[in-house]
């Protein structure tokens, strides 16, 4: 893993409120004058109102880098973030590396009632038990109890097969 040796301004580092042992791996300035910071445990994105949103790596559903923009979608609630980086350095590669490192298993399944679900088992970067998420096809209601029950059954079968 490449580390960004460039200076992260002390004021930015202080505002990040890093957890104990959370080391900065890469940082890049944004068009808005802030920084995107990738640490061992999370991705820190600037908010429009100032401050930062901390997204643990296991909560990043996917992230893409295109035309100078970092696009991040969260697993929980599907929040999306779009940040323009002026000098990306190793941030895009570090984000890809850290997100990939959390994935224990990903499985696509057809549901008995129709539609599909992607089930992902992710390990937190700090360690611990696998956390499971469901991503349903567009048009399916993730709060439908019947749909959730079908997905839970697929998950139980997957856990038996993988031992997770």
PDB file of C-alpha atoms in Angstrom:
ATOM      1  CA  UNK A   1       0.000   0.000   0.000  1.00  0.00           C
ATOM      2  CA  UNK A   2       1.380   3.390  -0.974  1.00  0.00           C
ATOM      3  CA  UNK A   3       1.286   6.110   1.600  1.00  0.00           C
ATOM      4  CA  UNK A   4       0.784   9.759   0.750  1.00  0.00           C
ATOM      5  CA  UNK A   5       3.803  11.474   2.262  1.00  0.00           C
ATOM      6  CA  UNK A   6       2.475  14.944   1.378  1.00  0.00           C
ATOM      7  CA  UNK A   7       1.485  17.135   4.311  1.00  0.00           C
ATOM      8  CA  UNK A   8      -2.080  17.096   5.521  1.00  0.00           C
ATOM      9  CA  UNK A   9      -2.637  20.478   7.125  1.00  0.00           C
ATOM     10  CA  UNK A  10      -2.734  20.229  10.912  1.00  0.00           C
ATOM     11  CA  UNK A  11      -6.108  22.022  11.031  1.00  0.00           C
ATOM     12  CA  UNK A  12      -7.609  19.364   8.727  1.00  0.00           C
ATOM     13  CA  UNK A  13      -6.052  16.522  10.726  1.00  0.00           C
ATOM     14  CA  UNK A  14      -7.474  17.978  13.960  1.00  0.00           C
ATOM     15  CA  UNK A  15     -10.946  18.387  12.440  1.00  0.00           C
ATOM     16  CA  UNK A  16     -11.021  14.733  11.315  1.00  0.00           C
ATOM     17  CA  UNK A  17     -11.244  13.501  14.932  1.00  0.00           C
ATOM     18  CA  UNK A  18      -9.381  10.298  14.101  1.00  0.00           C
ATOM     19  CA  UNK A  19      -9.898   7.268  16.309  1.00  0.00           C
ATOM     20  CA  UNK A  20      -6.995   5.887  18.307  1.00  0.00           C
ATOM     21  CA  UNK A  21      -4.632   4.074  15.925  1.00  0.00           C
ATOM     22  CA  UNK A  22      -6.364   5.479  12.833  1.00  0.00           C
ATOM     23  CA  UNK A  23      -3.469   6.392  10.568  1.00  0.00           C
ATOM     24  CA  UNK A  24      -3.764   8.540   7.432  1.00  0.00           C
ATOM     25  CA  UNK A  25      -2.877   6.545   4.288  1.00  0.00           C
ATOM     26  CA  UNK A  26      -3.630   9.131   1.587  1.00  0.00           C
ATOM     27  CA  UNK A  27      -5.122  12.599   1.299  1.00  0.00           C
ATOM     28  CA  UNK A  28      -6.014  14.832  -1.612  1.00  0.00           C
ATOM     29  CA  UNK A  29      -7.116  18.467  -1.823  1.00  0.00           C
ATOM     30  CA  UNK A  30     -10.599  19.175  -3.138  1.00  0.00           C
ATOM     31  CA  UNK A  31     -11.803  21.898  -5.421  1.00  0.00           C
ATOM     32  CA  UNK A  32     -13.619  23.406  -2.431  1.00  0.00           C
ATOM     33  CA  UNK A  33     -10.367  23.862  -0.502  1.00  0.00           C
ATOM     34  CA  UNK A  34     -10.769  20.930   1.878  1.00  0.00           C
ATOM     35  CA  UNK A  35      -9.347  17.397   1.739  1.00  0.00           C
ATOM     36  CA  UNK A  36     -10.511  13.845   1.129  1.00  0.00           C
ATOM     37  CA  UNK A  37      -8.638  11.632   3.555  1.00  0.00           C
ATOM     38  CA  UNK A  38      -8.285   7.850   3.475  1.00  0.00           C
ATOM     39  CA  UNK A  39      -7.227   6.231   6.750  1.00  0.00           C
ATOM     40  CA  UNK A  40      -6.742   2.651   7.878  1.00  0.00           C
ATOM     41  CA  UNK A  41     -10.340   2.539   9.119  1.00  0.00           C
ATOM     42  CA  UNK A  42     -12.416   4.972   7.065  1.00  0.00           C
ATOM     43  CA  UNK A  43     -12.857   7.462   4.274  1.00  0.00           C
ATOM     44  CA  UNK A  44     -13.302  11.062   5.443  1.00  0.00           C
ATOM     45  CA  UNK A  45     -15.164  13.295   2.987  1.00  0.00           C
ATOM     46  CA  UNK A  46     -15.696  17.042   3.371  1.00  0.00           C
ATOM     47  CA  UNK A  47     -19.286  18.202   3.840  1.00  0.00           C
ATOM     48  CA  UNK A  48     -20.758  21.286   2.140  1.00  0.00           C
ATOM     49  CA  UNK A  49     -21.382  22.886   5.538  1.00  0.00           C
ATOM     50  CA  UNK A  50     -17.826  22.282   6.736  1.00  0.00           C
ATOM     51  CA  UNK A  51     -16.510  19.373   8.723  1.00  0.00           C
ATOM     52  CA  UNK A  52     -16.276  15.801   7.525  1.00  0.00           C
ATOM     53  CA  UNK A  53     -18.385  12.711   6.982  1.00  0.00           C
ATOM     54  CA  UNK A  54     -16.620   9.587   8.231  1.00  0.00           C
ATOM     55  CA  UNK A  55     -17.512   6.438   6.281  1.00  0.00           C
ATOM     56  CA  UNK A  56     -15.997   3.184   7.590  1.00  0.00           C
ATOM     57  CA  UNK A  57     -14.623   1.133   4.685  1.00  0.00           C
ATOM     58  CA  UNK A  58     -17.161  -1.668   5.179  1.00  0.00           C
ATOM     59  CA  UNK A  59     -19.973   0.875   4.619  1.00  0.00           C
ATOM     60  CA  UNK A  60     -18.689   1.950   1.192  1.00  0.00           C
ATOM     61  CA  UNK A  61     -20.877   0.060  -1.286  1.00  0.00           C
ATOM     62  CA  UNK A  62     -18.793   1.256  -4.201  1.00  0.00           C
ATOM     63  CA  UNK A  63     -16.535   4.103  -5.217  1.00  0.00           C
ATOM     64  CA  UNK A  64     -15.501   5.245  -8.672  1.00  0.00           C
ATOM     65  CA  UNK A  65     -12.992   7.733  -9.980  1.00  0.00           C
ATOM     66  CA  UNK A  66     -13.900   9.549 -13.198  1.00  0.00           C
ATOM     67  CA  UNK A  67     -12.864  12.834 -14.788  1.00  0.00           C
ATOM     68  CA  UNK A  68     -11.382  14.203 -11.566  1.00  0.00           C
ATOM     69  CA  UNK A  69     -14.398  13.247  -9.433  1.00  0.00           C
ATOM     70  CA  UNK A  70     -14.530  10.690  -6.647  1.00  0.00           C
ATOM     71  CA  UNK A  71     -18.036   9.162  -6.474  1.00  0.00           C
ATOM     72  CA  UNK A  72     -18.886   7.179  -3.325  1.00  0.00           C
ATOM     73  CA  UNK A  73     -22.095   5.313  -2.498  1.00  0.00           C
ATOM     74  CA  UNK A  74     -22.768   4.058   1.020  1.00  0.00           C
ATOM     75  CA  UNK A  75     -24.373   0.699   1.783  1.00  0.00           C
ATOM     76  CA  UNK A  76     -26.452   2.066   4.641  1.00  0.00           C
ATOM     77  CA  UNK A  77     -29.263   4.176   3.190  1.00  0.00           C
ATOM     78  CA  UNK A  78     -27.538   4.504  -0.179  1.00  0.00           C
ATOM     79  CA  UNK A  79     -26.214   8.034   0.453  1.00  0.00           C
ATOM     80  CA  UNK A  80     -24.057   9.267  -2.407  1.00  0.00           C
ATOM     81  CA  UNK A  81     -21.105  11.646  -2.249  1.00  0.00           C
ATOM     82  CA  UNK A  82     -19.391  13.369  -5.183  1.00  0.00           C
ATOM     83  CA  UNK A  83     -16.140  15.222  -4.563  1.00  0.00           C
ATOM     84  CA  UNK A  84     -13.867  16.936  -7.102  1.00  0.00           C
ATOM     85  CA  UNK A  85     -10.182  16.348  -6.326  1.00  0.00           C
ATOM     86  CA  UNK A  86      -7.625  18.842  -7.630  1.00  0.00           C
ATOM     87  CA  UNK A  87      -4.608  16.567  -7.151  1.00  0.00           C
ATOM     88  CA  UNK A  88      -5.808  12.991  -6.465  1.00  0.00           C
ATOM     89  CA  UNK A  89      -2.421  11.458  -5.719  1.00  0.00           C
ATOM     90  CA  UNK A  90      -2.934   7.918  -4.429  1.00  0.00           C
ATOM     91  CA  UNK A  91      -6.459   8.507  -3.044  1.00  0.00           C
ATOM     92  CA  UNK A  92      -8.362   6.647  -5.832  1.00  0.00           C
ATOM     93  CA  UNK A  93      -6.105   3.568  -5.579  1.00  0.00           C
ATOM     94  CA  UNK A  94      -6.162   3.628  -1.789  1.00  0.00           C
ATOM     95  CA  UNK A  95      -9.973   3.807  -1.733  1.00  0.00           C
ATOM     96  CA  UNK A  96     -10.236   0.825  -4.106  1.00  0.00           C
ATOM     97  CA  UNK A  97      -7.701  -1.153  -2.092  1.00  0.00           C
ATOM     98  CA  UNK A  98      -9.343  -0.479   1.292  1.00  0.00           C
ATOM     99  CA  UNK A  99     -12.903  -1.221   0.103  1.00  0.00           C
ATOM    100  CA  UNK A 100     -11.787  -4.446  -1.586  1.00  0.00           C
ATOM    101  CA  UNK A 101      -9.945  -5.538   1.565  1.00  0.00           C
ATOM    102  CA  UNK A 102     -13.203  -5.509   3.567  1.00  0.00           C
ATOM    103  CA  UNK A 103     -15.097  -7.868   1.242  1.00  0.00           C
ATOM    104  CA  UNK A 104     -15.375 -11.393   2.632  1.00  0.00           C
ATOM    105  CA  UNK A 105     -18.035 -12.577   0.161  1.00  0.00           C
ATOM    106  CA  UNK A 106     -20.430 -11.140  -2.396  1.00  0.00           C
ATOM    107  CA  UNK A 107     -23.273 -13.150  -3.870  1.00  0.00           C
ATOM    108  CA  UNK A 108     -25.996 -12.366  -6.420  1.00  0.00           C
ATOM    109  CA  UNK A 109     -29.215 -14.358  -6.059  1.00  0.00           C
ATOM    110  CA  UNK A 110     -32.606 -14.570  -7.710  1.00  0.00           C
ATOM    111  CA  UNK A 111     -35.407 -14.292  -5.176  1.00  0.00           C
ATOM    112  CA  UNK A 112     -38.266 -16.810  -5.214  1.00  0.00           C
ATOM    113  CA  UNK A 113     -40.853 -14.017  -5.548  1.00  0.00           C
ATOM    114  CA  UNK A 114     -39.009 -12.377  -8.466  1.00  0.00           C
ATOM    115  CA  UNK A 115     -36.178  -9.895  -8.674  1.00  0.00           C
ATOM    116  CA  UNK A 116     -32.615 -10.192  -7.489  1.00  0.00           C
ATOM    117  CA  UNK A 117     -30.541  -9.274  -4.472  1.00  0.00           C
ATOM    118  CA  UNK A 118     -26.826  -8.764  -3.993  1.00  0.00           C
ATOM    119  CA  UNK A 119     -25.649  -9.940  -0.597  1.00  0.00           C
ATOM    120  CA  UNK A 120     -22.308  -8.701   0.654  1.00  0.00           C
ATOM    121  CA  UNK A 121     -20.429  -9.851   3.737  1.00  0.00           C
ATOM    122  CA  UNK A 122     -17.856  -7.300   4.835  1.00  0.00           C
ATOM    123  CA  UNK A 123     -15.308  -7.310   7.632  1.00  0.00           C
ATOM    124  CA  UNK A 124     -14.681  -4.012   9.415  1.00  0.00           C
ATOM    125  CA  UNK A 125     -11.132  -2.747   8.885  1.00  0.00           C
ATOM    126  CA  UNK A 126     -10.666  -2.705  12.663  1.00  0.00           C
ATOM    127  CA  UNK A 127     -11.601  -6.410  12.813  1.00  0.00           C
ATOM    128  CA  UNK A 128     -14.666  -8.140  14.113  1.00  0.00           C
ATOM    129  CA  UNK A 129     -17.569 -10.135  12.775  1.00  0.00           C
ATOM    130  CA  UNK A 130     -18.721 -10.058   9.174  1.00  0.00           C
ATOM    131  CA  UNK A 131     -21.505  -7.534   8.572  1.00  0.00           C
ATOM    132  CA  UNK A 132     -24.098  -8.396   5.979  1.00  0.00           C
ATOM    133  CA  UNK A 133     -25.906  -6.041   3.606  1.00  0.00           C
ATOM    134  CA  UNK A 134     -28.625  -6.528   1.004  1.00  0.00           C
ATOM    135  CA  UNK A 135     -28.811  -4.509  -2.199  1.00  0.00           C
ATOM    136  CA  UNK A 136     -32.079  -5.211  -4.002  1.00  0.00           C
ATOM    137  CA  UNK A 137     -32.802  -4.673  -7.698  1.00  0.00           C
ATOM    138  CA  UNK A 138     -34.259  -1.296  -8.588  1.00  0.00           C
ATOM    139  CA  UNK A 139     -38.015  -1.338  -8.178  1.00  0.00           C
ATOM    140  CA  UNK A 140     -37.996  -3.747  -5.233  1.00  0.00           C
ATOM    141  CA  UNK A 141     -39.005  -2.372  -1.852  1.00  0.00           C
ATOM    142  CA  UNK A 142     -36.246  -3.218   0.670  1.00  0.00           C
ATOM    143  CA  UNK A 143     -38.668  -2.655   3.582  1.00  0.00           C
ATOM    144  CA  UNK A 144     -41.143  -5.253   2.315  1.00  0.00           C
ATOM    145  CA  UNK A 145     -41.153  -7.926   5.084  1.00  0.00           C
ATOM    146  CA  UNK A 146     -41.778 -10.764   2.602  1.00  0.00           C
ATOM    147  CA  UNK A 147     -38.895  -9.653   0.410  1.00  0.00           C
ATOM    148  CA  UNK A 148     -36.595  -9.300   3.437  1.00  0.00           C
ATOM    149  CA  UNK A 149     -37.552 -12.803   4.593  1.00  0.00           C
ATOM    150  CA  UNK A 150     -36.645 -14.222   1.168  1.00  0.00           C
ATOM    151  CA  UNK A 151     -33.291 -12.430   1.245  1.00  0.00           C
ATOM    152  CA  UNK A 152     -32.641 -13.605   4.829  1.00  0.00           C
ATOM    153  CA  UNK A 153     -33.219 -17.213   3.707  1.00  0.00           C
ATOM    154  CA  UNK A 154     -30.709 -16.785   0.878  1.00  0.00           C
ATOM    155  CA  UNK A 155     -28.283 -15.295   3.425  1.00  0.00           C
ATOM    156  CA  UNK A 156     -28.705 -18.281   5.789  1.00  0.00           C
ATOM    157  CA  UNK A 157     -27.940 -20.668   2.920  1.00  0.00           C
ATOM    158  CA  UNK A 158     -24.895 -18.579   1.969  1.00  0.00           C
ATOM    159  CA  UNK A 159     -23.626 -18.524   5.568  1.00  0.00           C
ATOM    160  CA  UNK A 160     -23.904 -22.310   5.780  1.00  0.00           C
ATOM    161  CA  UNK A 161     -22.011 -22.705   2.493  1.00  0.00           C
ATOM    162  CA  UNK A 162     -19.223 -20.276   3.407  1.00  0.00           C
ATOM    163  CA  UNK A 163     -18.978 -20.902   7.149  1.00  0.00           C
ATOM    164  CA  UNK A 164     -19.238 -17.161   7.828  1.00  0.00           C
TER     165      UNK A 164
END
